[in-house]
XYZ file of N, CA, C and O in Angstrom:
628
model
N -3.725 22.334 19.680
C -3.778 23.039 18.618
C -3.174 22.620 17.514
O -1.415 22.566 17.822
N -3.145 22.957 16.374
C -2.993 22.608 15.310
C -1.855 24.025 15.009
O -2.243 25.087 15.492
N -0.606 23.824 15.242
C 0.529 24.677 14.670
C 0.619 25.069 13.495
O 1.032 24.541 12.062
N 0.558 26.692 13.106
C 0.072 26.717 11.337
C 0.884 26.785 10.621
O 1.568 26.438 8.938
N 2.191 26.484 11.263
C 3.790 26.671 10.076
C 4.681 26.085 10.232
O 5.516 25.227 9.903
N 3.427 24.272 10.665
C 4.239 23.249 10.623
C 4.177 22.477 9.187
O 5.391 21.916 8.785
N 2.917 23.454 8.431
C 3.782 22.600 7.159
C 4.830 23.277 6.446
O 5.115 24.511 6.379
N 5.532 22.803 5.077
C 6.103 23.812 4.670
C 6.062 24.588 4.132
O 4.960 24.724 3.057
N 7.079 25.462 4.445
C 6.139 27.387 3.836
C 6.030 27.584 1.861
O 6.906 26.312 1.869
N 5.874 27.972 0.881
C 5.551 27.960 0.204
C 6.302 29.515 0.520
O 6.273 30.947 0.307
N 7.361 29.709 -1.207
C 8.182 30.391 -1.498
C 7.586 31.690 -2.362
O 6.827 31.221 -3.005
N 8.502 33.117 -2.068
C 8.613 33.866 -3.026
C 8.138 33.739 -4.087
O 8.307 32.161 -4.880
N 6.719 34.120 -5.147
C 6.726 33.433 -5.848
C 8.045 34.941 -6.962
O 7.893 34.654 -8.438
N 8.918 35.610 -6.786
C 9.875 36.358 -7.806
C 11.041 34.514 -7.790
O 11.365 34.644 -6.078
N 11.512 34.316 -8.605
C 12.789 33.513 -8.018
C 13.706 34.174 -7.330
O 14.172 32.702 -7.005
N 14.272 35.021 -7.926
C 15.275 35.094 -6.670
C 15.229 35.148 -4.841
O 16.431 34.580 -4.655
N 14.607 35.441 -4.882
C 13.899 35.950 -3.598
C 14.180 34.165 -2.774
O 14.232 33.776 -1.761
N 12.833 33.050 -3.988
C 12.628 31.743 -3.201
C 14.145 30.979 -3.423
O 14.492 30.197 -2.449
N 14.812 31.183 -4.352
C 15.909 31.192 -3.993
C 16.990 31.442 -3.143
O 17.905 29.649 -2.206
N 16.734 32.720 -2.502
C 17.525 33.066 -1.193
C 16.903 31.843 -0.389
O 17.754 31.416 0.927
N 15.700 32.380 0.066
C 15.184 31.692 1.059
C 15.298 30.612 0.920
O 15.398 29.935 2.104
N 15.411 29.986 -0.055
C 15.338 28.614 -0.035
C 16.766 28.344 0.259
O 17.329 26.616 1.292
N 18.028 28.269 0.106
C 19.261 27.992 0.398
C 19.459 28.702 1.639
O 19.936 28.401 2.513
N 19.259 29.625 2.466
C 19.224 30.124 3.372
C 18.881 28.956 4.627
O 18.886 28.207 6.003
N 17.393 28.579 4.459
C 16.609 27.690 5.094
C 17.192 26.010 4.774
O 18.091 25.736 6.240
N 18.062 25.942 3.637
C 18.923 24.012 3.721
C 20.301 24.319 4.391
O 20.797 23.395 4.679
N 20.876 25.539 4.621
C 22.032 26.000 5.330
C 22.304 26.805 6.771
O 22.941 26.545 6.738
N 20.939 26.640 7.280
C 21.194 27.545 8.903
C 21.443 29.021 9.047
O 22.035 28.838 9.963
N 21.350 28.866 7.382
C 22.105 30.612 7.093
C 22.863 30.668 6.620
O 23.422 32.295 6.314
N 23.924 30.141 7.416
C 25.727 29.710 6.280
C 25.468 30.132 5.163
O 26.671 31.688 4.456
N 24.533 30.131 3.814
C 24.783 30.484 2.779
C 23.131 31.716 2.622
O 22.154 31.013 2.481
N 23.506 33.283 3.022
C 22.162 34.118 2.381
C 21.643 34.504 4.114
O 21.384 35.731 3.321
N 21.892 34.577 4.968
C 22.125 36.002 5.832
C 22.784 36.836 6.177
O 22.140 37.764 6.186
N 24.205 36.937 5.260
C 24.887 37.917 4.782
C 24.236 37.720 2.902
O 24.556 37.071 2.764
N 23.720 39.054 2.571
C 22.944 38.684 1.126
C 23.513 41.298 0.506
O 23.195 41.562 1.519
N 24.334 40.991 -0.115
C 25.302 42.257 -0.862
C 25.776 43.303 0.641
O 25.377 43.818 0.989
N 26.403 42.384 1.147
C 26.882 42.816 2.720
C 25.942 43.713 3.569
O 26.046 43.921 4.893
N 24.649 42.425 3.301
C 23.517 43.163 5.002
C 23.029 42.680 5.304
O 22.839 40.480 4.724
N 22.632 42.137 6.296
C 21.443 41.106 6.914
C 20.752 40.300 6.719
O 19.525 41.770 6.541
N 20.333 39.203 6.707
C 18.682 39.289 5.779
C 18.443 37.802 6.901
O 18.834 37.590 7.374
N 16.927 37.894 6.975
C 17.061 36.594 7.166
C 15.230 35.968 6.655
O 14.991 36.941 5.990
N 15.015 35.375 7.011
C 13.076 34.756 6.466
C 12.330 34.894 7.652
O 12.564 34.321 8.919
N 10.622 35.521 7.182
C 9.746 35.339 7.880
C 8.849 34.639 7.113
O 8.858 35.043 5.318
N 8.231 34.048 7.732
C 7.021 33.251 7.850
C 6.252 33.841 7.945
O 5.645 34.021 9.428
N 5.182 34.290 7.169
C 3.729 34.784 7.435
C 2.702 33.748 7.244
O 2.832 32.982 6.380
N 1.649 34.301 7.335
C 0.236 33.079 7.150
C -0.323 33.831 6.188
O -0.864 35.331 6.215
N -1.101 34.021 5.441
C -1.802 34.346 4.132
C -2.757 34.497 4.491
O -3.602 33.970 5.504
N -3.212 36.305 4.064
C -4.432 36.474 4.840
C -5.712 35.564 4.630
O -6.823 35.199 5.490
N -5.365 34.644 3.263
C -7.053 35.023 2.805
C -7.041 33.002 2.872
O -8.271 32.326 3.335
N -6.120 32.514 2.687
C -5.421 31.080 3.237
C -4.756 30.016 4.411
O -5.502 28.738 4.319
N -4.463 31.051 4.997
C -3.975 31.077 5.587
C -2.846 29.783 5.130
O -1.865 29.149 6.326
N -2.361 29.681 4.339
C -0.715 29.019 3.847
C -0.058 29.764 4.622
O 1.058 30.893 4.452
N 1.242 29.334 5.118
C 2.597 29.568 5.675
C 3.261 30.126 3.785
O 3.776 29.552 3.690
N 3.902 31.346 4.101
C 4.468 31.763 3.023
C 5.736 32.387 2.783
O 5.646 33.395 4.685
N 7.028 32.130 3.297
C 8.327 33.197 2.780
C 8.909 33.812 2.780
O 8.316 33.523 1.029
N 9.871 34.594 2.838
C 10.639 34.630 2.315
C 11.767 35.678 2.846
O 11.829 36.058 3.825
N 12.759 36.388 2.091
C 13.421 36.543 2.869
C 13.450 38.183 2.844
O 13.331 39.375 1.348
N 13.933 38.941 3.970
C 13.734 40.620 4.217
C 15.652 40.884 4.774
O 15.944 40.314 6.057
N 15.596 41.924 4.156
C 17.100 42.507 5.131
C 16.238 43.140 6.940
O 15.840 43.691 6.632
N 17.506 42.264 7.059
C 16.980 43.169 8.530
C 18.273 43.743 9.549
O 18.805 44.505 9.728
N 16.921 45.087 10.358
C 18.131 46.368 11.194
C 17.439 45.303 13.076
O 16.654 44.384 12.625
N 17.900 46.191 14.173
C 17.579 45.421 15.270
C 17.416 47.015 16.131
O 17.566 47.556 16.173
N 16.960 46.408 16.942
C 16.109 47.458 18.268
C 16.188 47.073 19.673
O 15.462 45.972 19.660
N 17.045 46.855 20.333
C 16.827 46.105 21.058
C 16.840 44.287 21.098
O 17.038 43.340 20.586
N 15.055 43.672 21.206
C 15.290 42.019 21.002
C 14.326 42.005 19.617
O 14.571 40.392 19.327
N 14.005 43.587 19.109
C 13.216 43.062 18.147
C 14.217 43.361 17.049
O 15.277 44.409 16.821
N 13.886 42.986 15.627
C 14.205 42.794 14.819
C 13.184 43.994 13.893
O 12.011 43.649 13.528
N 13.852 44.406 12.802
C 12.948 45.722 11.840
C 13.041 45.589 10.574
O 13.858 44.502 10.080
N 12.305 45.250 9.690
C 12.009 45.015 8.909
C 11.454 45.994 8.166
O 10.579 46.888 8.666
N 11.241 46.175 6.415
C 11.115 47.155 6.142
C 9.968 47.214 4.659
O 9.973 45.548 3.891
N 9.254 47.270 4.758
C 8.098 46.714 3.559
C 8.137 47.599 2.325
O 7.025 48.404 1.993
N 9.277 47.664 2.304
C 9.026 48.877 0.320
C 8.441 48.016 -0.793
O 8.332 48.954 -1.701
N 8.551 46.913 -0.597
C 8.506 46.104 -2.196
C 8.952 46.646 -3.327
O 8.489 47.384 -3.850
N 9.702 47.446 -2.838
C 10.286 48.218 -3.994
C 10.464 49.617 -5.005
O 10.772 49.821 -5.821
N 9.748 50.194 -4.083
C 9.052 51.329 -4.525
C 7.790 50.927 -4.497
O 7.283 52.222 -5.399
N 6.924 49.725 -4.863
C 5.538 50.030 -5.763
C 4.566 50.421 -4.914
O 4.828 51.155 -3.572
N 3.700 50.909 -5.753
C 2.451 51.783 -4.558
C 1.612 51.092 -3.983
O 0.702 50.881 -3.139
N 1.952 49.308 -3.831
C 1.166 48.433 -3.239
C 1.471 47.887 -1.865
O 3.606 47.685 -2.251
N 1.264 48.154 -0.387
C 2.577 47.078 -0.193
C 2.634 45.272 -0.429
O 1.658 44.695 -1.232
N 3.914 45.231 0.003
C 3.959 43.311 0.029
C 3.224 42.438 0.034
O 2.264 43.290 1.689
N 3.095 41.930 -0.176
C 1.914 40.814 0.131
C 1.905 40.274 1.765
O 1.903 40.470 3.018
N 3.601 40.624 2.098
C 3.996 39.630 3.599
C 3.515 40.090 4.855
O 3.318 40.481 6.250
N 3.802 41.548 4.408
C 3.065 43.302 5.479
C 1.698 42.954 5.320
O 1.262 42.372 6.469
N 0.833 42.722 4.352
C -0.183 42.936 4.433
C -0.876 41.337 5.043
O -1.999 40.878 5.502
N -0.683 40.250 5.177
C -0.076 39.134 5.250
C -0.482 39.624 6.760
O -1.025 38.930 8.598
N 0.780 40.344 7.736
C 0.897 40.123 8.711
C -0.047 41.586 9.868
O -0.414 41.361 10.911
N -0.724 42.109 8.851
C -1.958 43.021 9.731
C -2.274 41.623 9.639
O -3.314 42.490 10.248
N -3.051 40.828 8.570
C -4.141 40.182 8.890
C -3.989 39.020 10.716
O -4.951 39.228 11.577
N -2.975 38.517 10.396
C -2.629 37.877 11.561
C -0.496 37.824 11.987
O 0.549 38.034 11.101
N -0.582 39.192 12.694
C 0.587 38.993 13.366
C 1.247 37.942 14.604
O 2.984 38.334 13.954
N 1.205 37.473 13.714
C 2.095 35.878 14.482
C 2.810 35.489 12.983
O 2.400 35.041 12.719
N 3.719 35.705 14.131
C 4.942 34.700 12.193
C 6.360 33.440 13.109
O 6.121 34.109 13.830
N 7.088 34.047 11.639
C 7.460 32.174 12.076
C 9.147 33.439 11.670
O 8.989 33.913 10.188
N 10.052 33.659 12.416
C 11.275 33.921 11.898
C 12.010 32.923 12.125
O 12.401 32.309 12.522
N 13.468 33.040 10.916
C 14.660 32.617 11.343
C 15.754 32.958 10.243
O 15.531 34.408 9.749
N 16.741 33.215 11.648
C 18.038 34.237 11.170
C 19.431 33.356 11.821
O 19.276 32.654 13.260
N 20.050 32.769 11.048
C 20.988 31.589 10.895
C 20.086 30.299 10.838
O 19.108 30.305 10.940
N 20.467 29.907 11.601
C 20.133 28.632 12.173
C 18.837 28.874 13.471
O 18.012 27.732 13.417
N 18.637 29.782 14.150
C 18.376 29.799 15.085
C 16.472 30.337 14.315
O 15.916 31.532 14.016
N 15.397 29.559 14.294
C 14.180 29.559 14.308
C 12.688 30.222 15.574
O 12.889 29.091 16.218
N 12.335 30.773 14.945
C 11.678 31.309 16.301
C 10.487 32.149 15.804
O 10.355 32.751 14.412
N 9.320 32.179 16.892
C 8.020 32.857 17.092
C 8.382 34.434 16.842
O 8.652 34.865 18.387
N 7.316 35.063 16.263
C 7.476 36.585 16.687
C 6.411 36.951 16.177
O 4.923 36.635 16.319
N 5.906 38.352 17.590
C 4.778 38.954 16.845
C 4.983 40.021 15.893
O 6.308 40.362 16.531
N 4.785 40.025 15.273
C 4.562 41.865 14.207
C 3.526 42.560 14.570
O 2.324 42.554 15.250
N 4.231 43.842 14.565
C 3.473 45.390 14.827
C 4.223 46.129 14.184
O 5.357 46.484 13.670
N 3.459 47.561 13.171
C 3.947 48.776 12.426
C 4.608 49.557 12.979
O 3.645 49.883 14.929
N 5.830 50.461 13.056
C 5.870 51.228 14.029
C 5.240 52.150 13.751
O 4.571 52.864 12.838
N 4.365 53.443 14.780
C 4.116 53.909 15.056
C 4.296 55.742 13.965
O 5.659 55.363 14.080
N 3.777 56.926 14.575
C 4.287 58.005 13.850
C 5.283 58.475 14.476
O 6.363 59.611 13.704
N 5.242 58.289 15.998
C 6.557 58.685 16.574
C 7.712 58.437 16.936
O 8.589 58.565 16.777
N 8.327 56.075 16.898
C 8.944 56.122 16.462
C 9.452 56.077 15.083
O 10.607 55.679 14.356
N 8.500 55.940 14.090
C 9.508 55.757 12.573
C 9.735 56.476 11.990
O 11.024 55.791 11.552
N 10.628 58.012 12.816
C 11.724 58.935 11.818
C 12.472 57.988 12.260
O 14.048 57.682 11.374
N 12.986 58.112 13.524
C 14.416 56.699 13.709
C 14.790 55.228 12.752
O 16.174 55.013 12.791
N 13.564 54.571 13.193
C 14.025 53.539 12.844
C 14.527 53.931 10.949
O 14.807 52.947 10.053
N 13.421 54.550 10.964
C 13.531 54.523 9.189
C 14.936 55.117 8.735
O 15.754 54.564 7.910
N 15.863 55.714 9.470
C 16.955 56.235 9.070
C 17.638 55.396 9.476
O 18.591 55.340 8.908
N 17.778 54.483 10.676
C 18.491 53.067 10.865
C 18.541 52.215 9.746
O 19.598 51.529 9.305
N 17.482 52.124 8.474
C 17.196 51.210 7.814
C 17.275 51.878 6.605
O 18.182 51.254 5.902
N 17.298 52.749 6.770
C 18.187 53.656 4.999
C 19.784 53.040 5.125
O 20.498 53.764 4.679
N 20.267 53.920 6.365
C 21.556 53.538 6.980
C 21.922 52.599 6.278
O 23.550 52.315 5.707
N 20.955 51.140 7.032
C 22.026 49.738 6.393
C 21.366 49.543 4.948
O 22.572 48.842 4.569
N 20.269 49.626 4.673
C 20.200 49.936 2.777
C 19.457 51.039 1.917
O 18.687 51.751 2.281
N 21.150 51.507 1.686
C 20.206 53.514 0.413
C 18.838 53.309 0.266
O 18.464 54.099 -0.107
N 19.163 52.397 -0.423
C 17.810 51.929 -1.340
C 16.566 52.114 -1.035
O 15.950 52.420 -2.450
N 16.683 52.199 0.360
C 14.748 52.351 0.910
C 14.635 53.915 0.773
O 13.325 53.532 0.489
N 15.940 54.267 0.483
C 14.867 55.975 0.132
C 14.918 55.994 -0.983
O 14.103 56.771 -1.424
N 15.088 55.251 -2.034
C 15.142 55.503 -3.706
C 13.574 54.971 -3.335
O 12.745 55.929 -4.176
N 12.964 54.041 -2.681
C 11.645 53.389 -2.933
C 10.745 53.965 -2.429
O 9.720 53.853 -3.344
N 11.361 55.308 -1.417
C 10.264 55.884 -0.904
C 10.278 56.670 -1.867
O 8.515 57.425 -2.048
N 11.238 57.125 -2.453
C 10.478 57.981 -2.984
C 10.162 58.250 -4.705
O 9.139 58.357 -4.933
N 9.461 56.502 -5.344
C 8.895 55.959 -5.580
C 7.664 55.889 -5.214
O 7.418 55.419 -7.133
N 7.091 56.012 -4.350
C 5.426 55.949 -4.513
C 5.682 57.284 -3.091
O 5.803 57.513 -1.909
N 4.111 57.005 -3.152
C 3.349 57.550 -2.595
C 2.803 57.124 -1.286
O 2.709 58.443 -0.519
N 2.710 56.119 -1.030
C 2.906 54.653 0.317
C 4.016 55.114 0.687
O 4.985 55.835 1.082
N 3.497 55.709 2.763
C 4.610 55.189 3.893
C 5.023 54.085 3.441
O 3.755 53.645 3.237
N 6.911 54.380 3.099
C 7.448 52.270 3.280
C 7.668 52.252 4.911
O 7.646 53.107 5.574
N 6.029 51.234 5.429
C 6.598 51.269 7.083
C 7.193 50.709 7.418
O 7.570 49.567 6.821
N 7.600 50.750 8.419
C 8.251 49.825 9.354
C 8.200 48.520 10.258
O 6.958 48.916 11.284
N 8.651 47.424 10.215
C 7.435 46.536 10.977
C 8.158 45.908 12.057
O 9.858 45.629 12.141
N 8.230 45.995 13.586
C 8.872 45.441 14.805
C 8.620 44.244 15.094
O 7.165 43.614 14.683
N 9.454 43.121 14.846
C 9.365 41.200 14.777
C 9.984 41.241 16.273
O 10.548 41.115 16.857
N 8.639 41.011 17.000
C 8.927 40.706 18.328
C 9.117 39.392 18.816
O 8.134 38.870 19.174
N 10.401 39.193 18.941
C 10.289 37.165 19.894
C 8.932 36.714 20.579
O 9.831 37.625 22.073
N 9.054 36.464 20.647
C 8.165 35.420 22.062
C 8.779 35.081 23.294
O 8.394 35.224 23.698
N 10.178 34.760 22.456
C 10.892 34.060 23.673
C 12.258 34.338 23.263
O 12.571 34.469 22.262
N 13.758 34.185 24.251
C 14.112 34.923 24.034
C 15.184 34.457 22.891
O 15.409 33.035 22.488
N 16.089 35.233 22.457
C 16.685 34.496 21.259
C 18.089 33.701 21.518
O 19.016 34.301 22.023
N 18.298 32.295 21.948
C 19.575 31.404 21.907
C 21.013 32.419 21.394
O 21.797 31.774 22.139
N 20.680 32.150 20.115
C 21.745 32.824 19.421
C 22.099 34.779 19.149
O 22.189 34.358 18.344
N 20.724 35.201 19.096
C 21.489 36.332 19.730
C 22.313 36.899 19.262
O 22.313 37.905 18.522
N 23.415 36.721 20.060
C 24.628 37.402 19.584
C 25.051 37.359 18.571
O 25.818 37.975 17.602
N 25.191 35.746 17.489
C 24.852 36.010 16.545
C 24.089 36.709 15.526
O 24.526 36.533 14.436
N 22.485 36.743 16.366
C 22.488 37.616 15.139
C 22.311 39.324 14.751
O 21.575 39.356 14.217
N 22.991 39.355 15.421
C 23.766 40.903 15.290
C 24.257 41.209 14.217
O 25.051 41.056 13.825
N 23.090 42.368 12.983
C 24.686 42.923 12.037
C 25.824 43.441 12.439
O 25.621 43.893 12.858
């Protein structure tokens, strides 16, 4: 079976995010893991129409072994492309520091979202502003590693 993540991913169309992702990937996270005082990871999804690997940098939190990311899209009325890709292909690849691993993604359900939302807005308060700017509910996505992460102790914010 072919590995859909074997080819180099396309970075975000938004130049600052693309530059961040490139620096992060080429330095094993030494340049980019911490961004404006918060931890970030690289998320590579598969395009829902093309199957092309696409990479972006995202702020993350933790809940147990899971990595948490907010599909904020800066408060846009539309979900970010990476989130729509995950809805179609929930298998993804994550890089935290120099550790790259596969994850399965799922959206937090209505019962668990409030606590996770509070955790993410404590980490990055602007998420509350983004939510106020849109009528859609900003999704919280749980990225569950498919195998234990050997550097897990290093990846905690």
